[in-house]
Amino acid sequence: MKIHEYQAKQLMAARGIAVPSGVAVTTVAEAVGAVRSLIESTGNPVVVVKAQIHAGGRGKGRFKEHPDVAGVNVVTDGIRGGVEAAEEQVRHLAARMLRSTLVTIQTGDEGKQVNHLYVEQGIDIARELYLSVLLDRAVSRNIVMASTEGGMEIEKVAAETPDKILRETVDPAIGLAGFQAARLGFGLELTGDAHRNFVKFVTALTSLAVELDTDLVEINPLVITTDGRVMALDGKMAFDDSGLFRHPDVEEMRDESEEDPAELEAKAVGLSYIKLDGTIGCLVNGAGLAMATMDTIKHVGGEPANFLDVGGGADADQVAAGFRIITRDPNVKGIFVNIFGGIMRCDVIASGVVQAVRDVGLEVPLVVRLEGTNVEEGRRIIEESGLDVISAVDMKDGAEKIVELAK
């Protein structure tokens, strides 16, 4: 699960991690109302208006309805014109940003509607850095990554100048050691107060990642202010869904308007569904079999359109619901049902597939491979259904057939 920047900063601030002052708003009036208090409390006449969506690249993004407006706007009108001038410019921006569609490099051409803005105090920036805490599943540990190239896309930095990315592996028993934090600070060429403040900052951020079961905490840019403070100018957090039951305060931050409706629908009926970019719809039981099925599809030249796991205890209605979700994806050119019946019975899967096809129709090829508990009954249900279904003898056979038929 992802959360908005302003929510990430709330979690950081609650743990003593320095972030700029800001106010999350949903109306133009609220945006204007936030300006005076920010300027008067901080003494800085500059404010920043940021669109809040679950996608990066907002600074370079543009609104479909207002191409001259970016996703992040620095308002300097208050320097010469005072608070009233800043308020008027924020009013102008907020009226165009709220409920408009922001297109960034990560949203695709369809963009995302902006329902929240974050009005934040301006910061006197001396340097911009990059800092993240990433769960590396290959080593089952958090990795702290830092770079002097703040504000840049870290993927581009990794590809073009990998030597500029510093890494420290966090021992889960002791956390980030003091010498590791100090080494990162020296690697970023920090000295004096900036170095001391960075060591405290990165140590606290790593503790936050462990405490909240995050997959990723990313700050880009992390800024060093002109007076040596270290502050998160941006904030991105993603959480392991399996750990959310331990963090109800984080779960309450879920913004369903930012999530894929199909994934929410699947979750509501107890299925695990993740949309992908390919053309072969997959309906399987068990995460391991789902991964193996997707690998096999790719091995024979296809691309999976989704990950849909009906699990081990689904009934025919749940299977039918999953099938409907897959068929609604316009990118799906063929469907592969690959079931190994253990606890899950093949006749239940077959009944669900038949029910769904009769309800919604079938406009793409369907290949079904059934094996395991009640397989004969499952095959009988499919064969006697009168549906145009192609049978497969094993997973590779099924993958080859559906990839060929979907061309």
Coordinates of C-alpha atoms in Angstrom, one line a residue:
M1 CA 0.0 0.0 0.0
K2 CA 1.2 3.5 -0.8
I3 CA 0.3 6.7 0.9
H4 CA 0.5 10.4 0.0
E5 CA 3.5 12.6 0.7
Y6 CA 1.8 14.6 3.4
Q7 CA 0.8 11.4 5.2
A8 CA 4.4 10.1 5.0
K9 CA 5.6 13.3 6.5
Q10 CA 3.1 13.0 9.3
L11 CA 4.5 9.6 10.2
M12 CA 8.1 11.0 10.0
A13 CA 7.3 14.1 12.1
A14 CA 5.7 11.9 14.8
R15 CA 9.0 10.1 15.1
G16 CA 11.1 13.3 15.3
I17 CA 12.3 13.3 11.7
A18 CA 12.6 16.8 10.4
V19 CA 10.1 17.8 7.7
P20 CA 8.9 21.3 6.5
S21 CA 5.7 22.6 8.0
G22 CA 2.7 22.1 5.7
V23 CA -1.1 21.8 5.5
A24 CA -3.0 19.2 3.5
V25 CA -6.1 20.6 1.8
T26 CA -9.0 19.6 -0.4
T27 CA -10.5 22.9 -1.3
V28 CA -9.3 26.3 -2.7
A29 CA -10.5 28.1 0.4
E30 CA -8.4 25.7 2.6
A31 CA -5.4 26.2 0.4
V32 CA -5.6 30.0 0.7
G33 CA -6.2 29.7 4.4
A34 CA -3.0 27.8 4.9
V35 CA -0.8 30.5 3.4
R36 CA -0.8 33.1 6.1
S37 CA -0.2 30.8 9.0
L38 CA 2.7 29.1 7.2
I39 CA 4.4 32.4 6.3
E40 CA 3.8 34.0 9.7
S41 CA 4.9 30.9 11.7
T42 CA 8.1 30.3 9.7
G43 CA 9.0 33.8 8.6
N44 CA 9.6 32.5 5.1
P45 CA 7.5 34.3 2.4
V46 CA 7.8 31.4 0.0
V47 CA 5.3 28.6 0.0
V48 CA 5.0 25.5 -2.3
V49 CA 1.8 24.0 -3.6
K50 CA 2.1 20.3 -4.3
A51 CA -0.3 17.9 -6.0
Q52 CA -0.8 14.7 -4.0
I53 CA -1.1 11.5 -6.1
H54 CA 0.6 8.1 -5.8
A55 CA 3.1 8.7 -8.6
G56 CA 6.4 10.4 -9.0
G57 CA 7.6 13.0 -11.4
R58 CA 5.1 15.6 -10.2
G59 CA 7.5 18.5 -10.6
K60 CA 7.8 17.9 -14.3
G61 CA 4.2 16.7 -14.7
R62 CA 1.5 18.9 -16.3
F63 CA -2.3 19.0 -16.0
K64 CA -4.3 18.0 -19.0
E65 CA -6.8 20.8 -18.4
H66 CA -4.1 23.4 -17.7
P67 CA -0.8 22.5 -19.5
D68 CA 0.9 25.6 -18.1
V69 CA 0.5 24.4 -14.5
A70 CA 3.0 21.9 -13.0
G71 CA 2.3 19.3 -10.3
V72 CA 4.7 21.2 -7.9
N73 CA 4.7 25.0 -7.8
V74 CA 6.9 27.3 -5.8
V75 CA 5.1 30.5 -5.0
T76 CA 7.4 33.5 -4.5
D77 CA 4.9 36.2 -4.8
G78 CA 5.0 36.8 -1.1
I79 CA 8.7 38.1 -1.3
R80 CA 7.7 41.4 -2.9
G81 CA 3.9 41.5 -2.5
G82 CA 3.5 40.1 1.0
V83 CA 1.0 37.6 2.3
E84 CA -1.9 38.8 0.2
A85 CA 0.0 38.3 -3.1
A86 CA 1.0 34.8 -2.0
E87 CA -2.6 34.0 -1.1
E88 CA -3.8 35.2 -4.5
Q89 CA -1.3 33.1 -6.4
V90 CA -2.2 30.0 -4.3
R91 CA -5.9 30.7 -5.0
H92 CA -5.1 30.8 -8.8
L93 CA -3.1 27.6 -8.6
A94 CA -5.4 25.6 -6.4
A95 CA -8.4 26.4 -8.5
R96 CA -6.6 24.8 -11.5
M97 CA -5.0 21.9 -9.7
L98 CA -7.8 20.5 -7.7
R99 CA -10.1 17.9 -9.5
S100 CA -7.8 18.3 -12.6
T101 CA -5.8 15.5 -14.2
L102 CA -2.1 15.4 -13.6
V103 CA 0.1 13.5 -16.2
T104 CA 3.6 12.5 -15.1
I105 CA 6.2 10.1 -16.4
Q106 CA 4.8 7.5 -13.9
T107 CA 1.0 7.9 -14.5
G108 CA 0.9 7.2 -18.2
D109 CA -1.0 9.3 -20.6
E110 CA -4.3 8.9 -18.7
G111 CA -2.9 10.7 -15.7
K112 CA -4.5 10.9 -12.2
Q113 CA -7.1 13.2 -10.8
V114 CA -5.8 15.4 -8.0
N115 CA -8.0 15.5 -4.9
H116 CA -5.5 16.7 -2.3
L117 CA -3.0 19.5 -2.3
Y118 CA -0.2 20.0 0.2
V119 CA 0.7 23.7 0.9
E120 CA 4.2 23.7 2.4
Q121 CA 6.6 26.3 3.7
G122 CA 9.5 27.3 1.6
I123 CA 13.0 26.1 2.6
D124 CA 16.4 27.8 2.1
I125 CA 18.2 25.0 0.4
A126 CA 22.0 24.6 0.3
R127 CA 22.2 21.1 -1.1
E128 CA 19.9 18.4 -2.5
L129 CA 20.6 14.7 -1.8
Y130 CA 18.9 11.4 -2.2
L131 CA 18.1 8.9 0.6
S132 CA 16.0 5.8 0.8
V133 CA 15.5 2.7 2.9
L134 CA 14.5 -0.2 0.6
L135 CA 13.5 -3.8 1.6
D136 CA 15.8 -6.0 -0.4
R137 CA 14.0 -9.4 -0.6
A138 CA 17.1 -11.0 -2.1
V139 CA 18.9 -10.7 1.3
S140 CA 15.8 -10.2 3.5
R141 CA 17.2 -7.0 4.9
N142 CA 16.7 -3.3 4.5
I143 CA 19.2 -1.5 2.4
V144 CA 20.0 2.2 2.9
M145 CA 20.8 4.0 -0.3
A146 CA 22.1 7.5 -0.5
S147 CA 23.5 9.7 -3.3
T148 CA 24.7 13.2 -3.9
E149 CA 22.4 13.4 -6.9
G150 CA 19.3 14.6 -5.1
G151 CA 16.3 15.6 -7.2
M152 CA 17.4 13.2 -10.0
E153 CA 15.7 10.0 -11.0
I154 CA 17.6 7.4 -9.1
E155 CA 17.1 4.8 -11.8
K156 CA 19.0 7.2 -14.2
V157 CA 21.7 7.7 -11.7
A158 CA 22.1 4.0 -11.2
A159 CA 22.3 3.4 -14.9
E160 CA 24.7 6.2 -15.8
T161 CA 26.8 6.9 -12.6
P162 CA 26.3 3.9 -10.3
D163 CA 29.4 4.9 -8.3
K164 CA 27.4 7.8 -7.0
I165 CA 25.0 5.6 -5.1
L166 CA 26.1 4.6 -1.6
R167 CA 24.7 1.5 0.1
E168 CA 24.6 0.1 3.6
T169 CA 22.9 -3.1 4.6
V170 CA 20.9 -3.0 7.9
D171 CA 21.4 -5.8 10.3
P172 CA 17.9 -6.6 11.7
A173 CA 19.4 -7.4 15.1
I174 CA 21.0 -4.1 15.8
G175 CA 19.6 -1.7 13.1
L176 CA 21.8 0.7 11.3
A177 CA 25.1 0.9 13.1
G178 CA 26.6 4.3 14.1
F179 CA 29.7 3.8 11.9
Q180 CA 27.4 3.0 8.9
A181 CA 25.4 6.2 9.4
A182 CA 28.6 8.2 9.7
R183 CA 30.1 6.5 6.6
L184 CA 27.1 7.5 4.6
G185 CA 27.4 11.1 5.8
F186 CA 31.1 11.2 4.9
G187 CA 30.3 9.6 1.5
L188 CA 27.8 12.5 0.9
E189 CA 30.6 14.9 1.7
L190 CA 28.8 16.3 4.7
T191 CA 30.7 18.0 7.6
G192 CA 30.1 19.8 10.9
D193 CA 26.4 20.2 11.9
A194 CA 25.2 18.9 8.6
H195 CA 27.0 15.6 9.2
R196 CA 25.8 15.2 12.8
N197 CA 22.2 16.0 11.8
F198 CA 22.4 13.6 8.9
V199 CA 23.6 10.7 11.1
K200 CA 20.6 11.3 13.4
F201 CA 18.2 11.6 10.5
V202 CA 19.2 8.4 8.7
T203 CA 19.2 6.4 11.9
A204 CA 15.7 7.6 12.8
L205 CA 14.5 6.9 9.2
T206 CA 15.9 3.4 9.3
S207 CA 14.1 2.7 12.6
L208 CA 10.9 4.1 11.1
A209 CA 11.2 1.6 8.2
V210 CA 11.6 -1.3 10.6
E211 CA 8.8 -0.2 13.0
L212 CA 6.2 0.3 10.2
D213 CA 7.1 -2.7 8.0
T214 CA 7.8 -0.6 4.9
D215 CA 8.8 -1.9 1.5
L216 CA 10.2 1.6 0.7
V217 CA 10.9 4.9 2.3
E218 CA 12.3 7.4 -0.3
I219 CA 13.2 11.0 0.2
N220 CA 14.2 12.8 -3.0
P221 CA 15.3 15.3 -2.4
L222 CA 16.7 15.2 1.1
V223 CA 17.9 18.8 1.7
I224 CA 20.6 20.4 3.6
T225 CA 19.5 23.9 4.6
T226 CA 21.7 26.9 4.6
D227 CA 22.0 26.7 8.4
G228 CA 23.0 23.0 8.4
R229 CA 19.7 21.3 9.1
V230 CA 18.7 18.1 7.4
M231 CA 15.1 17.9 6.2
A232 CA 12.8 15.7 4.0
L233 CA 11.6 17.9 1.3
D234 CA 9.7 15.0 -0.3
G235 CA 8.5 11.7 1.1
K236 CA 7.3 8.5 -0.4
M237 CA 6.3 5.4 1.5
A238 CA 5.1 1.9 0.5
F239 CA 4.1 -0.8 2.9
D240 CA 3.9 -4.5 3.0
D241 CA 0.2 -5.3 2.9
S242 CA 0.8 -8.4 4.9
G243 CA 2.0 -6.3 7.8
L244 CA -0.8 -3.7 7.8
F245 CA -2.8 -5.5 10.5
R246 CA -0.1 -4.4 12.9
H247 CA -0.5 -0.8 11.9
P248 CA -4.2 0.3 11.9
D249 CA -3.1 4.0 11.9
V250 CA -1.3 3.4 8.6
E251 CA -4.2 1.3 7.2
E252 CA -6.5 4.3 7.9
M253 CA -4.4 6.3 5.5
R254 CA -5.4 4.2 2.5
D255 CA -6.7 6.3 -0.4
E256 CA -8.8 3.9 -2.5
S257 CA -9.3 6.6 -5.2
E258 CA -5.6 6.0 -6.0
E259 CA -5.8 2.3 -6.3
D260 CA -6.8 0.1 -9.2
P261 CA -10.6 -0.6 -9.0
A262 CA -10.1 -4.2 -10.2
E263 CA -7.6 -4.8 -7.4
L264 CA -10.0 -3.4 -4.8
E265 CA -12.9 -5.5 -6.2
A266 CA -10.8 -8.6 -6.1
K267 CA -9.7 -7.9 -2.5
A268 CA -13.3 -7.4 -1.5
V269 CA -14.2 -11.0 -2.5
G270 CA -11.0 -12.5 -1.0
L271 CA -8.9 -12.8 -4.2
S272 CA -5.3 -11.6 -4.8
Y273 CA -5.2 -9.6 -8.1
I274 CA -2.5 -7.4 -9.6
K275 CA -2.8 -5.9 -13.0
L276 CA 0.3 -6.2 -15.3
D277 CA 1.1 -5.0 -18.8
G278 CA 0.8 -8.1 -20.9
T279 CA -2.0 -9.8 -22.9
I280 CA -2.5 -13.2 -21.3
G281 CA -4.9 -13.3 -18.4
C282 CA -4.0 -15.8 -15.7
L283 CA -6.3 -17.5 -13.2
V284 CA -4.5 -19.9 -10.9
N285 CA -4.6 -21.1 -7.3
G286 CA -1.6 -20.4 -5.1
A287 CA 1.0 -17.7 -5.3
G288 CA 3.8 -20.1 -6.2
L289 CA 1.8 -21.6 -9.1
A290 CA 0.9 -18.0 -10.1
M291 CA 4.6 -17.1 -10.3
A292 CA 5.4 -20.3 -12.2
T293 CA 2.6 -19.7 -14.6
M294 CA 3.7 -16.2 -15.4
D295 CA 7.3 -17.4 -15.8
T296 CA 6.2 -20.1 -18.2
I297 CA 4.1 -17.7 -20.3
K298 CA 7.1 -15.4 -20.6
H299 CA 9.4 -18.4 -21.4
V300 CA 7.2 -19.3 -24.4
G301 CA 7.1 -15.8 -25.7
G302 CA 4.0 -14.3 -24.0
E303 CA 3.4 -11.6 -21.4
P304 CA 1.1 -12.1 -18.4
A305 CA -1.7 -9.5 -18.1
N306 CA -2.3 -10.1 -14.4
F307 CA -1.5 -12.1 -11.3
L308 CA -4.8 -13.6 -10.0
D309 CA -4.7 -16.1 -7.2
V310 CA -8.0 -17.6 -6.1
G311 CA -6.2 -19.3 -3.2
G312 CA -7.0 -22.7 -1.7
G313 CA -10.5 -22.1 -0.4
A314 CA -12.4 -20.2 -3.0
D315 CA -15.9 -21.1 -4.0
A316 CA -17.5 -21.0 -7.5
D317 CA -18.8 -17.5 -7.0
Q318 CA -15.3 -16.2 -6.1
V319 CA -13.8 -18.0 -9.1
A320 CA -16.5 -16.4 -11.3
A321 CA -15.7 -13.0 -9.8
G322 CA -12.0 -13.4 -10.7
F323 CA -12.9 -14.5 -14.2
R324 CA -15.0 -11.4 -14.7
I325 CA -12.2 -9.2 -13.5
I326 CA -9.8 -10.7 -16.0
T327 CA -12.2 -10.4 -18.9
R328 CA -12.9 -6.7 -18.3
D329 CA -9.3 -5.9 -19.0
P330 CA -9.2 -4.7 -22.6
N331 CA -5.6 -5.7 -23.0
V332 CA -6.4 -9.4 -22.4
K333 CA -6.2 -11.4 -25.7
G334 CA -6.4 -14.8 -24.1
I335 CA -7.0 -16.5 -20.8
F336 CA -5.1 -19.4 -19.2
V337 CA -6.7 -21.2 -16.2
N338 CA -4.0 -23.2 -14.6
I339 CA -5.2 -25.2 -11.5
F340 CA -3.4 -27.7 -9.4
G341 CA -6.1 -29.0 -7.1
G342 CA -5.0 -29.7 -3.5
I343 CA -7.3 -28.2 -1.0
M344 CA -8.9 -26.4 -3.9
R345 CA -11.1 -28.8 -5.9
C346 CA -11.0 -28.8 -9.7
D347 CA -14.8 -29.2 -10.0
V348 CA -15.2 -25.9 -8.0
I349 CA -12.9 -24.1 -10.4
A350 CA -14.6 -25.6 -13.4
S351 CA -18.1 -24.6 -12.1
G352 CA -16.9 -21.0 -11.5
V353 CA -15.4 -20.7 -14.9
V354 CA -18.5 -22.0 -16.6
Q355 CA -20.7 -19.7 -14.5
A356 CA -18.6 -16.7 -15.4
V357 CA -18.4 -17.4 -19.1
R358 CA -22.2 -17.9 -19.3
D359 CA -22.7 -14.6 -17.4
V360 CA -20.3 -12.4 -19.2
G361 CA -19.6 -14.2 -22.5
L362 CA -16.2 -15.1 -23.9
E363 CA -14.6 -13.1 -26.6
V364 CA -11.0 -14.3 -26.3
P365 CA -9.4 -17.8 -26.4
L366 CA -9.6 -19.8 -23.1
V367 CA -7.2 -22.6 -22.3
V368 CA -7.8 -24.7 -19.1
R369 CA -5.3 -27.0 -17.4
L370 CA -6.7 -28.9 -14.5
E371 CA -4.9 -31.4 -12.3
G372 CA -5.4 -32.7 -8.8
T373 CA -8.4 -33.2 -6.5
N374 CA -11.6 -34.0 -8.4
V375 CA -9.9 -33.4 -11.7
E376 CA -12.1 -35.9 -13.6
E377 CA -15.3 -34.1 -12.4
G378 CA -13.8 -30.8 -13.3
R379 CA -13.0 -31.9 -16.8
R380 CA -16.5 -33.4 -17.2
I381 CA -18.0 -30.1 -16.2
I382 CA -15.9 -28.2 -18.8
E383 CA -16.6 -30.8 -21.5
E384 CA -20.3 -30.9 -21.0
S385 CA -20.7 -27.1 -20.7
G386 CA -20.6 -26.7 -24.5
L387 CA -18.1 -23.8 -24.1
D388 CA -15.3 -23.3 -26.6
V389 CA -12.5 -24.2 -24.2
I390 CA -9.1 -25.7 -25.1
S391 CA -7.7 -28.3 -22.8
A392 CA -4.1 -28.5 -21.9
V393 CA -2.2 -31.6 -20.5
D394 CA 0.3 -29.6 -18.5
M395 CA 1.5 -26.1 -17.7
K396 CA 3.9 -25.7 -20.6
D397 CA 1.4 -27.1 -23.0
G398 CA -1.2 -24.6 -21.8
A399 CA 1.1 -21.7 -22.0
E400 CA 2.2 -22.5 -25.5
K401 CA -1.4 -22.9 -26.6
I402 CA -2.7 -19.7 -25.2
V403 CA 0.3 -17.6 -26.4
E404 CA -0.2 -18.9 -29.9
L405 CA -4.0 -18.4 -29.8
A406 CA -3.6 -14.8 -28.5
K407 CA -1.4 -13.7 -31.3

